Short mmCIF file of C-alpha atoms in Angstrom, two decimals:
data_model
loop_
_atom_site.label_atom_id
_atom_site.label_comp_id
_atom_site.label_asym_id
_atom_site.label_seq_id
_atom_site.Cartn_x
_atom_site.Cartn_y
_atom_site.Cartn_z
CA MET A 277 -17.49 -21.78 11.32
CA SER A 278 -16.23 -24.56 13.54
CA GLY A 279 -15.59 -23.73 17.15
CA PRO A 280 -17.31 -21.96 20.35
CA THR A 281 -19.15 -18.82 19.69
CA ILE A 282 -20.55 -16.17 21.87
CA GLN A 283 -22.52 -14.21 19.09
CA SER A 284 -26.05 -13.68 20.18
CA ALA A 285 -28.59 -16.86 19.66
CA THR A 286 -31.76 -14.45 18.52
CA GLN A 287 -29.51 -12.33 16.23
CA ALA A 288 -30.87 -12.11 12.48
CA ASP A 289 -27.61 -10.70 11.33
CA THR A 290 -25.37 -13.05 9.14
CA LEU A 291 -21.27 -12.18 9.00
CA VAL A 292 -19.63 -12.77 5.94
CA LEU A 293 -15.71 -12.40 5.65
CA ALA A 294 -15.30 -11.37 2.00
CA SER A 295 -11.25 -12.71 2.29
CA GLY A 296 -9.49 -15.90 1.73
CA SER A 297 -6.86 -15.16 4.04
CA ALA A 298 -6.18 -18.03 6.68
CA ILE A 299 -5.19 -15.55 9.36
CA ARG A 300 -8.29 -13.39 9.17
CA ARG A 301 -10.48 -16.14 9.37
CA ASP A 302 -8.44 -17.28 12.43
CA ILE A 303 -8.88 -13.60 13.91
CA LEU A 304 -12.78 -13.93 14.05
CA ASN A 305 -12.96 -17.52 14.83
CA GLY A 306 -10.54 -16.75 17.97
CA ALA A 307 -12.75 -13.94 19.24
CA GLY A 308 -15.76 -16.22 19.17
CA LEU A 309 -17.93 -14.98 15.89
CA ASP A 310 -20.05 -17.22 13.90
CA PHE A 311 -19.50 -15.86 10.24
CA GLU A 312 -18.95 -17.65 6.83
CA VAL A 313 -16.54 -17.25 4.17
CA ILE A 314 -17.34 -15.80 0.68
CA VAL A 315 -14.50 -14.64 -1.41
CA LYS A 316 -15.49 -12.68 -4.70
CA PRO A 317 -11.61 -11.68 -6.68
CA VAL A 318 -11.42 -8.34 -7.58
CA ASP A 319 -8.99 -7.12 -9.82
CA GLU A 320 -6.30 -5.81 -6.80
CA GLY A 321 -3.86 -4.74 -9.29
CA ALA A 322 -5.69 -2.74 -11.75
CA ILE A 323 -7.18 -0.81 -8.37
CA LYS A 324 -3.55 -0.13 -7.04
CA LEU A 325 -2.02 0.89 -10.39
CA ALA A 326 -5.10 3.48 -11.18
CA MET A 327 -5.06 5.08 -7.80
CA LEU A 328 -1.17 5.39 -7.70
CA ASP A 329 -1.29 7.03 -11.36
CA ASP A 330 -3.76 9.55 -9.62
CA GLY A 331 -1.49 10.15 -6.76
CA ALA A 332 -3.26 8.56 -3.78
CA ARG A 333 -2.06 8.08 -0.65
CA PRO A 334 -1.56 4.20 0.63
CA ARG A 335 -4.23 4.42 3.37
CA GLU A 336 -6.47 5.54 -0.01
CA ILE A 337 -5.43 2.47 -1.60
CA ALA A 338 -5.99 0.11 1.14
CA ASP A 339 -9.57 1.40 2.28
CA ALA A 340 -10.37 0.95 -1.74
CA LEU A 341 -9.15 -2.54 -1.64
CA ALA A 342 -11.36 -3.61 1.51
CA GLU A 343 -13.96 -1.51 0.51
CA ALA A 344 -13.79 -3.30 -3.35
CA LYS A 345 -13.77 -6.92 -1.69
CA ALA A 346 -16.62 -5.92 0.94
CA LEU A 347 -19.03 -4.78 -1.74
CA ARG A 348 -18.39 -7.30 -4.37
CA VAL A 349 -19.45 -9.84 -1.96
CA SER A 350 -22.47 -7.68 -0.35
CA LYS A 351 -23.82 -6.77 -4.25
CA SER A 352 -23.58 -10.63 -4.90
CA LEU A 353 -25.77 -11.15 -1.86
CA LEU A 354 -28.77 -8.80 -2.76
CA ALA A 355 -31.02 -11.12 -4.34
CA GLU A 356 -30.90 -13.95 -1.80
CA ARG A 357 -30.38 -12.64 1.65
CA GLN A 358 -31.11 -10.14 4.07
CA SER A 359 -29.50 -8.71 7.11
CA VAL A 360 -25.53 -9.89 5.61
CA ARG A 361 -23.12 -7.79 6.90
CA VAL A 362 -19.89 -8.36 4.82
CA ILE A 363 -16.44 -7.64 6.19
CA GLY A 364 -13.69 -6.59 3.80
CA ALA A 365 -9.84 -6.14 4.59
CA ASP A 366 -6.97 -5.47 3.20
CA GLN A 367 -3.39 -4.27 3.93
CA VAL A 368 -0.36 -2.58 2.14
CA MET A 369 3.33 -1.96 3.42
CA VAL A 370 5.22 1.21 2.54
CA MET A 371 8.76 1.66 2.94
CA ASP A 372 10.96 4.56 2.23
CA GLY A 373 7.97 6.00 0.67
CA VAL A 374 7.54 3.12 -1.96
CA LEU A 375 4.15 0.82 -1.66
CA PHE A 376 5.08 -2.98 -2.23
CA ASP A 377 2.95 -6.01 -3.06
CA LYS A 378 3.48 -9.53 -1.93
CA PRO A 379 6.79 -11.24 -3.12
CA THR A 380 6.17 -13.22 -5.96
CA SER A 381 8.95 -16.04 -5.00
CA VAL A 382 11.20 -17.34 -1.82
CA ASP A 383 14.08 -15.72 -3.86
CA ALA A 384 11.78 -12.40 -3.86
CA ALA A 385 11.26 -12.57 -0.18
CA ARG A 386 14.80 -13.20 0.75
CA GLU A 387 15.70 -10.01 -1.45
CA ARG A 388 12.75 -7.98 0.03
CA LEU A 389 13.89 -9.16 3.80
CA LYS A 390 17.73 -8.01 2.99
CA ALA A 391 16.21 -4.68 1.84
CA MET A 392 14.07 -4.25 4.81
CA ARG A 393 16.54 -5.46 7.86
CA GLY A 394 17.41 -2.54 9.83
CA LYS A 395 14.66 -0.47 8.56
CA ARG A 396 11.15 1.06 9.53
CA HIS A 397 8.53 0.28 7.21
CA GLU A 398 4.61 0.61 7.95
CA LEU A 399 1.63 -1.32 7.69
CA VAL A 400 -1.36 0.49 6.55
CA GLY A 401 -4.84 -1.55 6.89
CA SER A 402 -8.59 -1.06 6.24
CA VAL A 403 -11.72 -2.93 7.27
CA VAL A 404 -14.61 -2.18 5.65
CA VAL A 405 -18.26 -3.75 6.54
CA ALA A 406 -20.77 -3.33 3.92
CA GLN A 407 -24.51 -4.33 3.53
CA ASP A 408 -27.27 -4.54 1.26
CA GLY A 409 -24.40 -3.12 -1.30
CA GLN A 410 -23.43 -0.46 0.63
CA PRO A 411 -20.38 0.46 2.60
CA VAL A 412 -21.68 1.03 6.20
CA TRP A 413 -18.42 1.32 8.55
CA ARG A 414 -14.67 1.44 8.16
CA TYR A 415 -11.58 1.32 10.22
CA LEU A 416 -8.23 2.66 8.88
CA SER A 417 -4.96 1.53 11.06
CA GLU A 418 -1.49 2.29 10.69
CA THR A 419 1.50 0.35 12.17
CA ARG A 420 4.96 0.74 12.29
CA LEU A 421 7.94 -2.08 12.62
CA TRP A 422 11.33 -2.02 13.22
CA MET A 423 13.29 -4.78 11.75
CA ARG A 424 16.04 -5.86 13.30
CA ASP A 425 19.83 -6.14 11.44
CA PHE A 426 19.47 -10.14 11.79
CA SER A 427 22.48 -12.01 10.03
CA ASP A 428 22.15 -13.79 6.72
CA GLU A 429 22.71 -16.90 8.53
CA PHE A 430 19.37 -16.34 10.49
CA LEU A 431 17.79 -15.38 7.14
CA GLU A 432 18.35 -18.36 5.74
CA ASP A 433 17.25 -20.46 8.41
CA TYR A 434 13.96 -18.45 8.62
CA LEU A 435 13.51 -19.13 5.06
CA LYS A 436 13.94 -22.67 5.43
CA VAL A 437 11.17 -22.93 8.27
CA GLU A 438 8.81 -20.46 6.44
CA GLY A 439 9.23 -21.95 3.20
CA ALA A 440 6.32 -20.56 0.62
CA LEU A 441 4.46 -19.03 3.38
CA VAL A 442 7.02 -15.95 3.13
CA THR A 443 4.94 -15.30 -0.03
CA LYS A 444 1.35 -15.10 1.62
CA SER A 445 2.23 -11.58 3.17
CA VAL A 446 3.34 -8.18 1.70
CA GLY A 447 6.30 -8.28 4.35
CA ALA A 448 7.40 -11.58 3.73
CA TYR A 449 6.42 -12.71 7.69
CA ARG A 450 4.14 -14.01 9.52
CA PHE A 451 3.97 -11.85 12.59
CA GLU A 452 2.22 -14.47 14.82
CA GLY A 453 4.64 -17.10 14.25
CA PRO A 454 8.63 -17.34 13.72
CA GLY A 455 8.11 -13.75 11.79
CA SER A 456 7.97 -11.90 15.02
CA GLN A 457 11.76 -12.75 15.57
CA LEU A 458 12.91 -10.33 12.60
CA PHE A 459 11.61 -7.38 14.65
CA SER A 460 13.36 -5.32 17.56
CA ARG A 461 10.04 -2.96 18.05
CA VAL A 462 6.93 -2.23 17.07
CA GLU A 463 4.22 0.87 17.25
CA GLY A 464 0.47 -0.44 16.58
CA ASP A 465 -2.17 -2.76 17.41
CA PHE A 466 -1.10 -6.77 17.51
CA PHE A 467 -4.31 -7.59 15.40
CA SER A 468 -3.70 -4.88 12.64
CA ILE A 469 -0.24 -6.00 11.95
CA LEU A 470 -1.95 -9.31 11.02
CA GLY A 471 -4.28 -7.65 8.80
CA LEU A 472 -7.75 -7.30 10.39
CA SER A 473 -8.46 -4.83 13.20
CA LEU A 474 -10.56 -6.60 15.21
CA LEU A 475 -11.41 -4.75 18.57
CA PRO A 476 -12.80 -1.46 16.72
CA LEU A 477 -14.72 -4.18 14.51
CA LEU A 478 -16.12 -5.89 17.20
CA GLN A 479 -17.18 -2.38 18.86
CA TYR A 480 -18.96 -1.57 15.62
CA LEU A 481 -20.66 -4.81 15.81
CA ARG A 482 -21.90 -4.67 19.32
CA ASP A 483 -22.68 -1.01 18.78
CA CYS A 484 -25.43 -2.25 15.72
CA GLY A 485 -26.46 -5.19 17.71
CA ALA A 486 -24.89 -7.85 14.95
CA ILE A 487 -22.95 -9.66 18.27
CA ALA A 488 -23.88 -9.91 21.99
CA SER A 489 -23.45 -6.50 23.84
#
């Protein structure tokens, strides 16, 4: 990736992000990591439905999705590369005990945000690192967010500014952008809200020698 890095120049490990998420790329770039992006699609819908039918908890679903993404890419690289650490991540939203998917349109996002205002929801996330086709590290996070009781006028202005970007996240907001104005209170790590628990991941990479300590 472009930009300055602080990863050890003598380190043989290669880091791969198994996600097409722009904000996850930005987080790793901002931390000065040298990595590449490889995305191998997994059937997230099928995984969620099967696990929900089995009574799985949201944290188990987020973890399974992150692991599936990391393993899919890690296994695809087995024949051609060594010492590749693949980072997979996923996040689900829970409100009133219900698991939500990303809104499919701006109109769906509008209705989602109307239902969320004045209420609390949780973002449950997982980061899984795979190597040689096996998971070698994982981290689970949960953040709690209180959405303020904003006006209909504010909501329409917000939707005009964000446009189709509201369909790119499960909560219909970019917390690192104008979406921060939707909230009155949050409990949890900033990076976990964005979808990638950076500080625990960096500590793991330092502990295993993948980046400079």
